[in-house]
Amino acid sequence: MANTNTSKSDKSSVLQPSLPAELYLDPVVYQNELRKIWYRQWIYAGRTDQLPSPGDYMLHTIGNQSIIVTRNEKGRIGAFHNTCRHRGSALCQAQQGQFKQGQIICPYHRWSYSLTGDLLNTPFLDLADANRNFSLYPVQCQSWKGNIYLNLDTSRSVELGETADPGFTVLNNWPLEQLKLGHSHQFELACNWKIFWENYLECYHCPGIHPELCKLVPLYKAALSTDRLDPDTELADAVGSGIESWTTTGKAISSPFPGLSEAECSAGHTFMELYPNQYIVAHSDYIRQVSITPLATDRTRITAEWLFSEEAMAGADFDPTPAIAFSKQVLAEDAMVNEINQQGITALPHRQGYLTPQEGDLAGFHLMYMKWMDIPV
Amino acid sequence: MANTNTSKSDKSSVLQPSLPAELYLDPVVYQNELRKIWYRQWIYAGRTDQLPSPGDYMLHTIGNQSIIVTRNEKGRIGAFHNTCRHRGSALCQAQQGQFKQGQIICPYHRWSYSLTGDLLNTPFLDLADANRNFSLYPVQCQSWKGNIYLNLDTSRSVELGETADPGFTVLNNWPLEQLKLGHSHQFELACNWKIFWENYLECYHCPGIHPELCKLVPLYKAALSTDRLDPDTELADAVGSGIESWTTTGKAISSPFPGLSEAECSAGHTFMELYPNQYIVAHSDYIRQVSITPLATDRTRITAEWLFSEEAMAGADFDPTPAIAFSKQVLAEDAMVNEINQQGITALPHRQGYLTPQEGDLAGFHLMYMKWMDIPV
Amino acid sequence: MANTNTSKSDKSSVLQPSLPAELYLDPVVYQNELRKIWYRQWIYAGRTDQLPSPGDYMLHTIGNQSIIVTRNEKGRIGAFHNTCRHRGSALCQAQQGQFKQGQIICPYHRWSYSLTGDLLNTPFLDLADANRNFSLYPVQCQSWKGNIYLNLDTSRSVELGETADPGFTVLNNWPLEQLKLGHSHQFELACNWKIFWENYLECYHCPGIHPELCKLVPLYKAALSTDRLDPDTELADAVGSGIESWTTTGKAISSPFPGLSEAECSAGHTFMELYPNQYIVAHSDYIRQVSITPLATDRTRITAEWLFSEEAMAGADFDPTPAIAFSKQVLAEDAMVNEINQQGITALPHRQGYLTPQEGDLAGFHLMYMKWMDIPV
Ligand code: FES
Ligand code: FES
Ligand code: FES
């Protein structure tokens, strides 16, 4: 959160209260979060190259909403609720597939729709004079650099990228659009989705939890996630000397992406968050993006994806294992502490935790959350 | 629903709204349905010949209510809540069994009751002067043609057969009372109980979902469940020429029941619904009855029974497989679409579906439902 | 319940109503019980000799609260919520273990606490000037005769032993403090916790359910749990002639504890209840204590412990099997009727059960319960 700052004097004395514990535990709050956040913000659904041809589709779930994402004859990707306008049957069951001959056919009574969601045909019935629209329920769908994003809020109150921190432009020099999905890894955590973000947003836990990561980034060994959080630190927000990328060896798995600046290369990592659902970590040789799906107050699904350049992947000796294994290890280390964090906050006398100066970025996340939820600060 | 009709002009233009989606999804609505419908209407519990002798009993469950159905010394079948009047212990655990010596004995403190539910004996205690009635909680119980029905509403506000459509008399010529249970099949569906009824009440889905059934009944191939729904149809509500019954071969599995009229024989099927819990399909050679038990907003148990004449079953070459296999196939085809219908109606923008003229019978079912639930139309 | 009595005239005529059935079925009532009873009363957590050395700890769960019980350097046993004061992580995962070097270290960011719960160290942070207390959340902890008890209510509104019936003094002559845990047995019951207590508090069920126990105690064969409940009984509240203890053989498994009076020896059993969580049955040769943990409206965990003298256990021919097997059999017999009692009370017409004079002790338990719950009688 670029707009959060702390002065040196704060550091030694005052801790700020964190969010009230009930916001992580109450099923009513969770339902409100779906309604006020997850059904209003942009949600990552996959890569455009997962749908190479017109009629290709995949399903994506947000909360309890099942969405069809499909590419139409003009090559444009769009999205609809997975619900027939007749009596409401789900249209698709398979997680991915192909609509033949440009028709989405309901399996129940065989009403059919075009790839843009218009009602095409109603067997045994002439709806020509019906003055009502029976198109599929639309879902907002946009793509950015090959990433597909959905938004269930058709009032278009939030623009894609509005919640990006520090903004889409920070990744301008990365060829994300051309990268290919090399590996993905999905798992569930027994914690609230906000606990996952909080853990991501601070490195106060890094010295104790991520020994290997700390070897790559001296700033993290000093318990800081960004040099902004301590005005006195002389440590840069960058990998240490001799380190090329976030891998088990510290060496890059391929040559750097051509368009990067020298600073971007030597930093070793560039972060972008797209609240509430995704963060992207761009290295000089690969990009890792992680998306977050809430399942219940105390249940969250994490999907991590590793993207590489086509040229690198085509190389005879290409081995992404050092990159994949490294970040899987970090994710597993965080998983453990995320789950015990959820366990501990159920204590009756625990109103809320406290944020140290090193955790200043959490305060910004909390402010955004309170605003989304219409909770006065 | 005999009283529902649609004119030709409706057919080509106007669709009627179906029930609001929340009525299939909201657990509070489900609890109201138990209270206002399932605990007030008559519910099929089994066949009288499952209890041949006095003292024989079986348990039946309606919602979360466990009921003992038993035959008393006078041969009459009655029913009681499976609850002792002392401290409320369940009286029976086994799904069926025999009360020895005309006594229902509570396993906890051994209070005993007669087969008519009167308190007989309280060990270590003289209740002779107690001015309070400790009889078992009664449940209304009536039988019709060998079928046992229960009603938890002791105020007797609904008579057995009151919700039968078109009425008990339609089966007058079938010897249902003498038939024997040849096969039964129970399974659970991941859908609301009303979705099962709606599917049963229309054949708009038949051409796409039931190809074999459509071969037997030309009307169904035309997407009509009864000729009443389309004034212009020349198709009869009957099996096609050369078809004798609903079997995999189209041939009857035995000679027709003796009392049937020629029309009843040649129709090939006669339906009776006993809302909300059962429908009966009478063929010339067998009867199939299906009962519906709600388990949750999105969970329903279906019990199908096939009944045959004792004479036919005694035949050396009797083989009911063509009848049983045929209707199991139809039930399985409907199961699939019932479950995807439930899935699809959860979409946030989906207020309700629409009924085509071919689905006119659903409107009658919905009206009855709204009245039961005291929901203004 | 020593203060409950019934006159002869009651016995033959009037039954008192028991508690309303909804108090055993309603999840809201269950949450209120946690808050008003289980989080305010003293709860048994184990034996002091399970924590022999400073730094030894065990976890104990009350409702959804996880508590650390540990022995400090001064040898005193104390308890804390298993929650870090920083961001609320659980401190311990293992059910028992050892805090090294007198430090409870949070696994998340490594804040550390002393064995008395004081904050010791916060890495990368100087909290010297923080004018706020970051000690672990305290839980009241006391021991009595080697039994550790916890109380989540820090307002100390209830004293340990206040709910003991007939009081701690009844066990004055037993060397409970010196006894050793010889065996323990834990199991879950599909019933409300109050149903377990009610079963414990009456022997009206004994003749039918506990034939072996009735052979040991003639009073129980007469369906009385104490001679107080029937003014006319000539039966003593004691084991029968020739019976030494509650064992499968009726013989004691070791010589009697030295300090017992002759009456205590010959009675064969002395009971003490510590509501709402424990009862203790002291025999001349062993003590059995049973504790009760509510898990849901219809789910209860039972933990039974058998304690013997160290001398007896050291004997070459010591065999506790007759004692353990006997009471496990009684517990299993009660388990069956407790579970069917829970099943039966769900019947819609069942408002409540009735108490016979033999069940007079339940009325006292119910009065105490109503007072705890602030329900007007
Ligand atoms: S529900 Fe889709 S066509 Fe009927
Ligand atoms: S509960 Fe049935 S006799 Fe006591
Ligand atoms: S949560 Fe315990 S040290 Fe941070």
PDB file of C-alpha atoms and ligand atoms in Angstrom, chain A residues 202 204-205 337 340-341 353-354 356 359, chain C residues 83-91 105-113 119 121-123, ligand 3:
ATOM      1  CA  GLU A 202       4.131  -8.106   5.849  1.00  0.00           C
ATOM      2  CA  TYR A 204       7.680  -9.288   9.996  1.00  0.00           C
ATOM      3  CA  HIS A 205       7.201 -13.073   9.979  1.00  0.00           C
ATOM      4  CA  VAL A 337       0.947 -19.715  10.028  1.00  0.00           C
ATOM      5  CA  ILE A 340      -2.847 -21.100  13.261  1.00  0.00           C
ATOM      6  CA  ASN A 341      -3.642 -17.408  13.028  1.00  0.00           C
ATOM      7  CA  GLY A 353      -4.613  -8.037  17.312  1.00  0.00           C
ATOM      8  CA  TYR A 354      -2.070  -5.235  16.929  1.00  0.00           C
ATOM      9  CA  THR A 356       3.705  -3.257  14.418  1.00  0.00           C
ATOM     10  CA  GLU A 359       3.093  -4.329   9.355  1.00  0.00           C
TER      11      GLU A 359
ATOM     12  CA  THR C  83      -3.677 -16.962  21.573  1.00  0.00           C
ATOM     13  CA  CYS C  84      -0.822 -14.564  20.923  1.00  0.00           C
ATOM     14  CA  ARG C  85      -1.444 -10.910  21.802  1.00  0.00           C
ATOM     15  CA  HIS C  86       0.186  -9.683  18.597  1.00  0.00           C
ATOM     16  CA  ARG C  87      -2.022 -10.791  15.698  1.00  0.00           C
ATOM     17  CA  GLY C  88      -3.747 -13.609  17.515  1.00  0.00           C
ATOM     18  CA  SER C  89      -1.983 -16.748  16.294  1.00  0.00           C
ATOM     19  CA  ALA C  90      -2.460 -19.938  18.270  1.00  0.00           C
ATOM     20  CA  LEU C  91       0.665 -20.488  20.366  1.00  0.00           C
ATOM     21  CA  ILE C 105       7.195 -18.508  21.793  1.00  0.00           C
ATOM     22  CA  CYS C 106       4.570 -17.629  19.189  1.00  0.00           C
ATOM     23  CA  PRO C 107       5.368 -19.534  15.996  1.00  0.00           C
ATOM     24  CA  TYR C 108       4.216 -16.657  13.753  1.00  0.00           C
ATOM     25  CA  HIS C 109       6.426 -13.626  14.538  1.00  0.00           C
ATOM     26  CA  ARG C 110       8.190 -15.075  17.564  1.00  0.00           C
ATOM     27  CA  TRP C 111       6.898 -12.834  20.295  1.00  0.00           C
ATOM     28  CA  SER C 112       7.739 -14.652  23.513  1.00  0.00           C
ATOM     29  CA  TYR C 113       5.996 -14.881  26.866  1.00  0.00           C
ATOM     30  CA  LEU C 119       5.451 -10.584  27.295  1.00  0.00           C
ATOM     31  CA  ASN C 121      10.500 -10.260  23.856  1.00  0.00           C
ATOM     32  CA  THR C 122       9.260  -8.782  20.571  1.00  0.00           C
ATOM     33  CA  PRO C 123      11.800  -9.257  17.765  1.00  0.00           C
TER      34      PRO C 123
HETATM   35  S1  FES D   3       0.855 -13.454  16.028  1.00  0.00           S
HETATM   36 FE1  FES D   3       2.193 -14.058  17.594  1.00  0.00          FE
HETATM   37  S2  FES D   3       3.993 -13.026  17.216  1.00  0.00           S
HETATM   38 FE2  FES D   3       2.653 -12.340  15.683  1.00  0.00          FE
END
